[in-house]
Tab-separated table of C-alpha atoms in Angstrom:
chain	number	residue	atom	x	y	z
A	1	MET	CA	-29.200	50.848	-39.200
A	2	ALA	CA	-26.596	50.360	-36.489
A	3	SER	CA	-29.202	48.705	-34.298
A	4	SER	CA	-30.210	46.410	-37.173
A	5	ASN	CA	-26.595	45.397	-37.772
A	6	ALA	CA	-26.140	44.722	-34.085
A	7	VAL	CA	-29.215	42.494	-34.051
A	8	GLN	CA	-28.034	40.647	-37.169
A	9	LEU	CA	-24.596	40.133	-35.632
A	10	GLU	CA	-26.105	38.810	-32.433
A	11	VAL	CA	-28.298	36.344	-34.329
A	12	THR	CA	-25.461	34.940	-36.435
A	13	LYS	CA	-23.008	34.653	-33.560
A	14	LEU	CA	-22.943	31.084	-32.301
A	15	PRO	CA	-22.334	30.097	-28.691
A	16	SER	CA	-18.854	28.775	-27.984
A	17	SER	CA	-20.235	25.268	-27.374
A	18	ASP	CA	-21.584	25.186	-30.955
A	19	ARG	CA	-18.352	26.287	-32.655
A	20	PHE	CA	-15.867	23.585	-33.562
A	21	SER	CA	-12.151	24.275	-33.223
A	22	LEU	CA	-11.014	20.953	-34.628
A	23	LEU	CA	-7.521	21.880	-35.827
A	24	PRO	CA	-6.298	23.177	-32.431
A	25	LYS	CA	-7.684	20.035	-30.797
A	26	ILE	CA	-5.845	17.803	-33.244
A	27	ILE	CA	-2.609	19.742	-32.710
A	28	ASN	CA	-3.108	19.634	-28.955
A	29	GLY	CA	-3.830	15.921	-28.954
A	30	GLY	CA	-0.936	15.165	-31.282
A	31	ILE	CA	1.628	17.123	-29.252
A	32	ALA	CA	0.330	15.740	-25.961
A	33	GLY	CA	0.321	12.199	-27.313
A	34	ILE	CA	3.858	12.380	-28.711
A	35	ILE	CA	5.250	13.867	-25.500
A	36	GLY	CA	3.228	11.431	-23.414
A	37	VAL	CA	4.362	8.412	-25.432
A	38	THR	CA	7.977	9.499	-25.063
A	39	ILE	CA	7.653	9.836	-21.297
A	40	VAL	CA	5.557	6.825	-20.314
A	41	PHE	CA	6.095	4.329	-23.150
A	42	PRO	CA	8.496	2.109	-21.131
A	43	LEU	CA	5.706	1.554	-18.610
A	44	ASP	CA	3.310	0.682	-21.418
A	45	LEU	CA	5.811	-1.885	-22.687
A	46	VAL	CA	6.034	-3.408	-19.201
A	47	LYS	CA	2.230	-3.465	-19.040
A	48	THR	CA	2.001	-5.403	-22.308
A	49	ARG	CA	4.547	-7.984	-21.178
A	50	LEU	CA	2.844	-8.479	-17.812
A	51	GLN	CA	-0.540	-8.967	-19.480
A	52	ASN	CA	0.750	-11.344	-22.132
A	53	GLN	CA	2.976	-13.619	-20.034
A	54	LYS	CA	1.692	-17.113	-19.230
A	55	PRO	CA	2.692	-19.364	-16.320
A	56	GLY	CA	5.478	-21.848	-17.065
A	57	PRO	CA	5.334	-25.621	-16.471
A	58	ASP	CA	6.148	-25.070	-12.795
A	59	GLY	CA	3.503	-22.335	-12.471
A	60	SER	CA	6.017	-19.486	-12.229
A	61	PHE	CA	6.027	-16.297	-14.302
A	62	MET	CA	8.931	-14.618	-16.074
A	63	TYR	CA	8.065	-11.284	-14.448
A	64	ARG	CA	6.970	-11.208	-10.803
A	65	SER	CA	5.920	-7.561	-10.719
A	66	MET	CA	6.012	-4.262	-12.572
A	67	PHE	CA	9.414	-3.410	-11.093
A	68	ASP	CA	10.802	-6.871	-11.838
A	69	ALA	CA	9.661	-6.605	-15.468
A	70	PHE	CA	11.209	-3.153	-15.794
A	71	ARG	CA	14.513	-4.300	-14.286
A	72	LYS	CA	14.799	-7.451	-16.418
A	73	THR	CA	13.801	-5.678	-19.628
A	74	TYR	CA	16.305	-2.874	-19.107
A	75	ALA	CA	19.080	-5.335	-18.194
A	76	ALA	CA	18.439	-7.518	-21.266
A	77	GLU	CA	17.593	-4.895	-23.910
A	78	GLY	CA	18.967	-1.589	-22.678
A	79	TYR	CA	17.441	1.894	-22.805
A	80	PHE	CA	16.245	1.776	-26.405
A	81	GLY	CA	14.733	-1.657	-25.869
A	82	MET	CA	12.235	0.014	-23.559
A	83	TYR	CA	10.893	1.953	-26.572
A	84	ARG	CA	10.164	-0.978	-28.898
A	85	GLY	CA	6.994	-0.188	-30.831
A	86	SER	CA	6.940	3.510	-29.952
A	87	ALA	CA	7.507	4.569	-33.579
A	88	VAL	CA	4.151	3.043	-34.561
A	89	ASN	CA	2.371	5.070	-31.888
A	90	ILE	CA	4.079	8.325	-32.817
A	91	LEU	CA	3.350	7.804	-36.528
A	92	LEU	CA	-0.366	7.052	-36.147
A	93	ILE	CA	-1.281	9.276	-33.219
A	94	THR	CA	-2.356	12.285	-35.325
A	95	PRO	CA	-4.919	10.480	-37.550
A	96	GLU	CA	-6.184	8.612	-34.495
A	97	LYS	CA	-6.637	11.911	-32.708
A	98	ALA	CA	-8.353	13.571	-35.669
A	99	ILE	CA	-10.952	10.799	-35.866
A	100	LYS	CA	-11.623	10.625	-32.137
A	101	LEU	CA	-11.908	14.361	-31.494
A	102	ALA	CA	-13.926	15.060	-34.643
A	103	ALA	CA	-16.325	12.215	-33.859
A	104	ASN	CA	-16.779	13.321	-30.254
A	105	ASP	CA	-17.493	16.933	-31.238
A	106	GLN	CA	-19.928	15.885	-33.957
A	107	PHE	CA	-21.838	13.475	-31.734
A	108	ARG	CA	-22.055	16.090	-28.976
A	109	HIS	CA	-23.400	18.579	-31.510
A	110	TRP	CA	-26.055	16.148	-32.749
A	111	LEU	CA	-27.096	15.065	-29.264
A	112	ALA	CA	-27.181	18.498	-27.581
A	113	PRO	CA	-30.737	19.786	-26.918
A	114	PRO	CA	-31.231	23.394	-28.109
A	115	GLY	CA	-30.157	25.777	-25.350
A	116	LYS	CA	-29.594	23.008	-22.809
A	117	PRO	CA	-26.495	21.148	-21.573
A	118	LEU	CA	-25.961	17.504	-22.453
A	119	THR	CA	-27.410	14.965	-20.057
A	120	LEU	CA	-25.203	12.223	-18.641
A	121	ILE	CA	-26.706	9.609	-20.947
A	122	ARG	CA	-26.095	11.759	-24.034
A	123	GLU	CA	-22.525	12.467	-22.955
A	124	MET	CA	-21.967	8.726	-22.633
A	125	LEU	CA	-23.463	8.134	-26.079
A	126	ALA	CA	-21.199	10.806	-27.600
A	127	GLY	CA	-18.172	9.235	-25.945
A	128	ALA	CA	-19.207	5.789	-27.155
A	129	GLY	CA	-19.487	7.079	-30.720
A	130	ALA	CA	-16.014	8.615	-30.551
A	131	GLY	CA	-14.539	5.407	-29.174
A	132	LEU	CA	-16.207	3.369	-31.909
A	133	PHE	CA	-14.879	5.559	-34.705
A	134	GLN	CA	-11.284	5.633	-33.448
A	135	ILE	CA	-10.774	1.861	-33.779
A	136	VAL	CA	-10.234	2.368	-37.515
A	137	VAL	CA	-6.728	3.598	-36.648
A	138	THR	CA	-6.316	2.234	-33.122
A	139	THR	CA	-6.627	-1.470	-34.019
A	140	PRO	CA	-3.718	-1.748	-36.511
A	141	MET	CA	-1.651	0.620	-34.366
A	142	GLU	CA	-2.174	-1.516	-31.260
A	143	LEU	CA	-1.604	-4.756	-33.175
A	144	LEU	CA	1.795	-3.693	-34.498
A	145	LYS	CA	2.809	-2.023	-31.239
A	146	ILE	CA	2.050	-5.131	-29.184
A	147	GLN	CA	4.130	-7.384	-31.455
A	148	MET	CA	7.116	-5.071	-31.091
A	149	GLN	CA	6.661	-4.624	-27.337
A	150	ASP	CA	6.329	-8.345	-26.693
A	151	ALA	CA	9.256	-9.346	-28.923
A	152	GLY	CA	11.762	-9.171	-26.068
A	153	ARG	CA	9.699	-11.418	-23.812
A	154	VAL	CA	9.213	-13.954	-26.608
A	155	ALA	CA	12.948	-13.935	-27.399
A	156	ALA	CA	13.866	-14.410	-23.737
A	157	GLN	CA	11.406	-17.284	-23.386
A	158	ALA	CA	12.765	-18.935	-26.535
A	159	LYS	CA	16.318	-18.579	-25.239
A	160	LEU	CA	15.393	-20.468	-22.074
A	161	GLU	CA	14.047	-23.266	-24.287
A	162	GLY	CA	17.219	-23.325	-26.401
A	163	LYS	CA	15.543	-21.748	-29.415
A	164	THR	CA	15.883	-18.499	-31.327
A	165	VAL	CA	13.226	-16.172	-32.695
A	166	PRO	CA	13.996	-14.032	-35.777
A	167	LYS	CA	13.785	-10.296	-35.254
A	168	VAL	CA	10.922	-8.455	-36.933
A	169	SER	CA	10.068	-4.829	-37.602
A	170	ALA	CA	6.673	-3.180	-37.658
A	171	THR	CA	7.006	-2.654	-41.428
A	172	SER	CA	7.852	-6.283	-42.196
A	173	LEU	CA	5.087	-7.505	-39.900
A	174	ALA	CA	2.512	-5.234	-41.577
A	175	ARG	CA	3.592	-6.414	-45.023
A	176	GLU	CA	3.354	-10.056	-43.943
A	177	LEU	CA	-0.138	-9.618	-42.510
A	178	VAL	CA	-1.432	-7.744	-45.559
A	179	ALA	CA	0.134	-10.276	-47.944
A	180	SER	CA	-1.363	-13.280	-46.135
A	181	LYS	CA	-4.735	-11.942	-44.975
A	182	GLY	CA	-5.287	-8.655	-46.783
A	183	LEU	CA	-6.056	-5.408	-44.973
A	184	LEU	CA	-8.271	-7.310	-42.536
A	185	GLY	CA	-5.110	-8.907	-41.183
A	186	LEU	CA	-4.299	-5.562	-39.554
A	187	TYR	CA	-7.639	-5.666	-37.720
A	188	ARG	CA	-7.008	-8.735	-35.621
A	189	GLY	CA	-8.711	-8.186	-32.264
A	190	VAL	CA	-10.921	-5.363	-33.555
A	191	GLY	CA	-13.884	-6.558	-31.483
A	192	ALA	CA	-11.959	-6.422	-28.201
A	193	THR	CA	-10.387	-3.096	-29.199
A	194	GLY	CA	-13.831	-1.639	-29.836
A	195	MET	CA	-15.137	-2.950	-26.515
A	196	ARG	CA	-12.223	-1.360	-24.667
A	197	ASP	CA	-12.250	2.010	-26.431
A	198	VAL	CA	-16.022	2.474	-26.361
A	199	THR	CA	-16.236	1.540	-22.668
A	200	PHE	CA	-13.283	3.773	-21.831
A	201	SER	CA	-14.842	6.775	-23.588
A	202	ILE	CA	-18.219	6.180	-21.943
A	203	ILE	CA	-16.535	6.385	-18.533
A	204	TYR	CA	-13.942	9.064	-19.230
A	205	PHE	CA	-15.886	11.857	-20.948
A	206	PRO	CA	-18.697	12.268	-18.368
A	207	MET	CA	-16.344	11.760	-15.401
A	208	PHE	CA	-13.902	14.389	-16.623
A	209	ALA	CA	-16.721	16.838	-17.345
A	210	ARG	CA	-18.159	16.565	-13.868
A	211	LEU	CA	-14.857	16.644	-12.012
A	212	ASN	CA	-13.672	19.600	-14.083
A	213	ALA	CA	-16.913	21.480	-13.386
A	214	LEU	CA	-16.314	21.285	-9.627
A	215	GLY	CA	-13.166	23.408	-9.616
A	216	PRO	CA	-12.627	27.179	-9.694
A	217	ARG	CA	-12.848	29.083	-12.985
A	218	LYS	CA	-10.225	31.252	-14.654
A	219	LYS	CA	-10.504	35.001	-14.069
A	220	ASP	CA	-10.348	35.848	-17.786
A	221	GLY	CA	-14.100	35.399	-18.207
A	222	SER	CA	-13.747	32.320	-20.437
A	223	GLY	CA	-15.507	30.044	-17.945
A	224	ASP	CA	-12.768	27.416	-18.273
A	225	ALA	CA	-11.421	25.643	-15.200
A	226	VAL	CA	-8.039	26.674	-13.800
A	227	PHE	CA	-5.029	24.631	-14.895
A	228	TRP	CA	-4.586	22.453	-11.818
A	229	CYS	CA	-8.281	21.490	-11.781
A	230	SER	CA	-8.228	20.308	-15.400
A	231	PHE	CA	-4.955	18.486	-14.796
A	232	VAL	CA	-6.223	16.624	-11.727
A	233	SER	CA	-9.599	15.921	-13.358
A	234	GLY	CA	-7.925	14.483	-16.444
A	235	CYS	CA	-5.593	12.308	-14.394
A	236	ALA	CA	-8.374	11.043	-12.112
A	237	ALA	CA	-10.881	10.328	-14.882
A	238	GLY	CA	-8.259	8.773	-17.164
A	239	SER	CA	-6.745	6.469	-14.561
A	240	SER	CA	-10.177	5.409	-13.257
A	241	ALA	CA	-11.418	4.567	-16.731
A	242	ALA	CA	-8.141	2.747	-17.489
A	243	LEU	CA	-8.488	0.472	-14.461
A	244	ALA	CA	-12.164	-0.192	-15.205
A	245	VAL	CA	-11.412	-1.464	-18.722
A	246	ASN	CA	-8.208	-3.332	-17.820
A	247	PRO	CA	-9.869	-6.789	-18.066
A	248	ILE	CA	-10.885	-5.990	-21.657
A	249	ASP	CA	-7.395	-4.678	-22.348
A	250	VAL	CA	-5.868	-7.965	-21.164
A	251	ILE	CA	-8.131	-9.894	-23.544
A	252	LYS	CA	-7.338	-7.507	-26.409
A	253	THR	CA	-3.600	-7.783	-25.815
A	254	ARG	CA	-3.690	-11.577	-25.837
A	255	LEU	CA	-5.861	-11.749	-28.939
A	256	GLN	CA	-3.548	-9.417	-30.843
A	257	ALA	CA	-0.317	-11.160	-29.816
A	258	ILE	CA	0.553	-13.481	-32.694
A	259	LYS	CA	1.320	-17.020	-31.529
A	260	LYS	CA	5.073	-17.638	-31.640
A	261	SER	CA	5.393	-21.267	-30.422
A	262	ASP	CA	3.380	-24.428	-29.826
A	263	ALA	CA	3.663	-23.894	-26.068
A	264	GLU	CA	1.643	-20.666	-26.199
A	265	VAL	CA	-2.122	-20.757	-25.764
A	266	GLU	CA	-4.147	-19.862	-28.847
A	267	TYR	CA	-7.416	-17.941	-28.547
A	268	LYS	CA	-10.298	-18.058	-31.011
A	269	GLY	CA	-12.120	-14.948	-29.847
A	270	VAL	CA	-13.109	-12.719	-26.923
A	271	VAL	CA	-15.224	-15.354	-25.136
A	272	ASP	CA	-12.655	-18.111	-25.675
A	273	CYS	CA	-9.854	-15.886	-24.367
A	274	PHE	CA	-11.921	-14.915	-21.325
A	275	MET	CA	-12.790	-18.522	-20.435
A	276	LYS	CA	-9.276	-19.915	-20.933
A	277	THR	CA	-7.659	-17.088	-18.968
A	278	LEU	CA	-10.164	-17.440	-16.139
A	279	ARG	CA	-9.795	-21.216	-16.022
A	280	ASN	CA	-5.996	-21.325	-16.264
A	281	GLU	CA	-4.953	-18.212	-14.322
A	282	GLY	CA	-7.908	-17.064	-12.230
A	283	PRO	CA	-9.779	-13.737	-12.099
A	284	LEU	CA	-6.752	-11.702	-10.947
A	285	ALA	CA	-5.148	-12.291	-14.355
A	286	PHE	CA	-7.588	-9.750	-15.824
A	287	PHE	CA	-6.060	-7.018	-13.664
A	288	ARG	CA	-2.466	-7.868	-14.550
A	289	GLY	CA	-0.696	-4.686	-15.619
A	290	GLY	CA	-3.489	-2.560	-14.144
A	291	ALA	CA	-1.145	-0.404	-12.058
A	292	CYS	CA	1.074	0.203	-15.088
A	293	ARG	CA	-1.931	1.136	-17.163
A	294	MET	CA	-3.165	3.664	-14.592
A	295	ILE	CA	0.294	5.213	-14.298
A	296	VAL	CA	0.553	5.411	-18.095
A	297	ILE	CA	-2.899	6.907	-18.716
A	298	ALA	CA	-2.929	9.491	-15.891
A	299	PRO	CA	0.023	11.624	-17.108
A	300	LEU	CA	-1.117	11.307	-20.725
A	301	PHE	CA	-4.391	12.967	-19.841
A	302	GLY	CA	-2.676	15.467	-17.548
A	303	ILE	CA	-0.256	16.440	-20.314
A	304	ALA	CA	-3.131	16.884	-22.754
A	305	GLN	CA	-4.737	19.391	-20.404
A	306	THR	CA	-1.502	21.394	-20.026
A	307	LEU	CA	-0.986	21.719	-23.785
A	308	LYS	CA	-4.294	23.245	-24.771
A	309	VAL	CA	-3.866	25.353	-27.885
A	310	GLU	CA	-6.582	28.027	-27.585
A	311	ILE	CA	-9.322	25.427	-27.599
A	312	ASN	CA	-12.784	27.007	-27.544
A	313	CYS	CA	-14.869	24.587	-25.495
A	314	ASP	CA	-17.171	24.325	-22.512
A	315	VAL	CA	-16.456	22.328	-19.368
A	316	THR	CA	-17.930	19.140	-20.836
A	317	SER	CA	-15.460	18.897	-23.729
A	318	ALA	CA	-12.176	17.097	-23.133
A	319	SER	CA	-8.861	16.859	-24.911
A	320	VAL	CA	-8.200	13.148	-25.158
A	321	PRO	CA	-4.715	11.738	-25.716
A	322	ILE	CA	-4.048	8.309	-27.187
A	323	GLU	CA	-4.827	5.309	-24.985
A	324	PRO	CA	-2.006	2.929	-24.894
């Protein structure tokens, strides 16, 4: 009888890669995202302003570099001005994380061959599915965040032209968009957001898995990589993927920035934005804010790896913080 029970127990016990620990992943992602947003959000704000600025009549830009944008923003708006739009991120990070992590786990489960590890192509497909699902929350979050982040630049530009721009809040902006265009108004730029998030996930998930698999394992028998290996792998994979998708991020940022004056260029879609940016500013414009984006993404992914909350996963599963 004991032998029979042992056999039955062995049959019903699932491998760790088949068991989902969704709640710890959501908690981990939420905590990591909130801490990460608090730490690196000023750089994300600078990134948005660098990507969204256009050359003036004399061909000059308001911000010459990342450091120049940081200095001018801090001087004009103070410490709290560097955190414009952060409340939107903090509020929506948990549902965004729940969707992304649940989708990634489910796609990996569906795509995993019985008794075999996922191939690179299947890992990329799982990542793509997770990135596609997350845009339900990411698009309105990014839209509102960008308006708040770019408000200071718009106000400064208007001041130079002898004009004033009324202050707005994320709540009033959301109400205005819903009232004028319905819920779809919050999904402005959804195509570019999907392109960025899907491409990012396709690059990040397999890269992290392979880098993390190269390092030494913990001595507790879990098979997980040691802390510093996961931290470095997360930083390297996250920053590499961030730079690779930066051209799409520039297009997304410009599509989601609501036109504030007649002097600003208006874009009708992804292709139109790409062509006008290329024609007016050259190919380097697509990598504007790239350094900021890498610096922002790397610690976010590193923090996510340090705050694991008893996550039961193999080396090909990653904790993914929000992508600013």
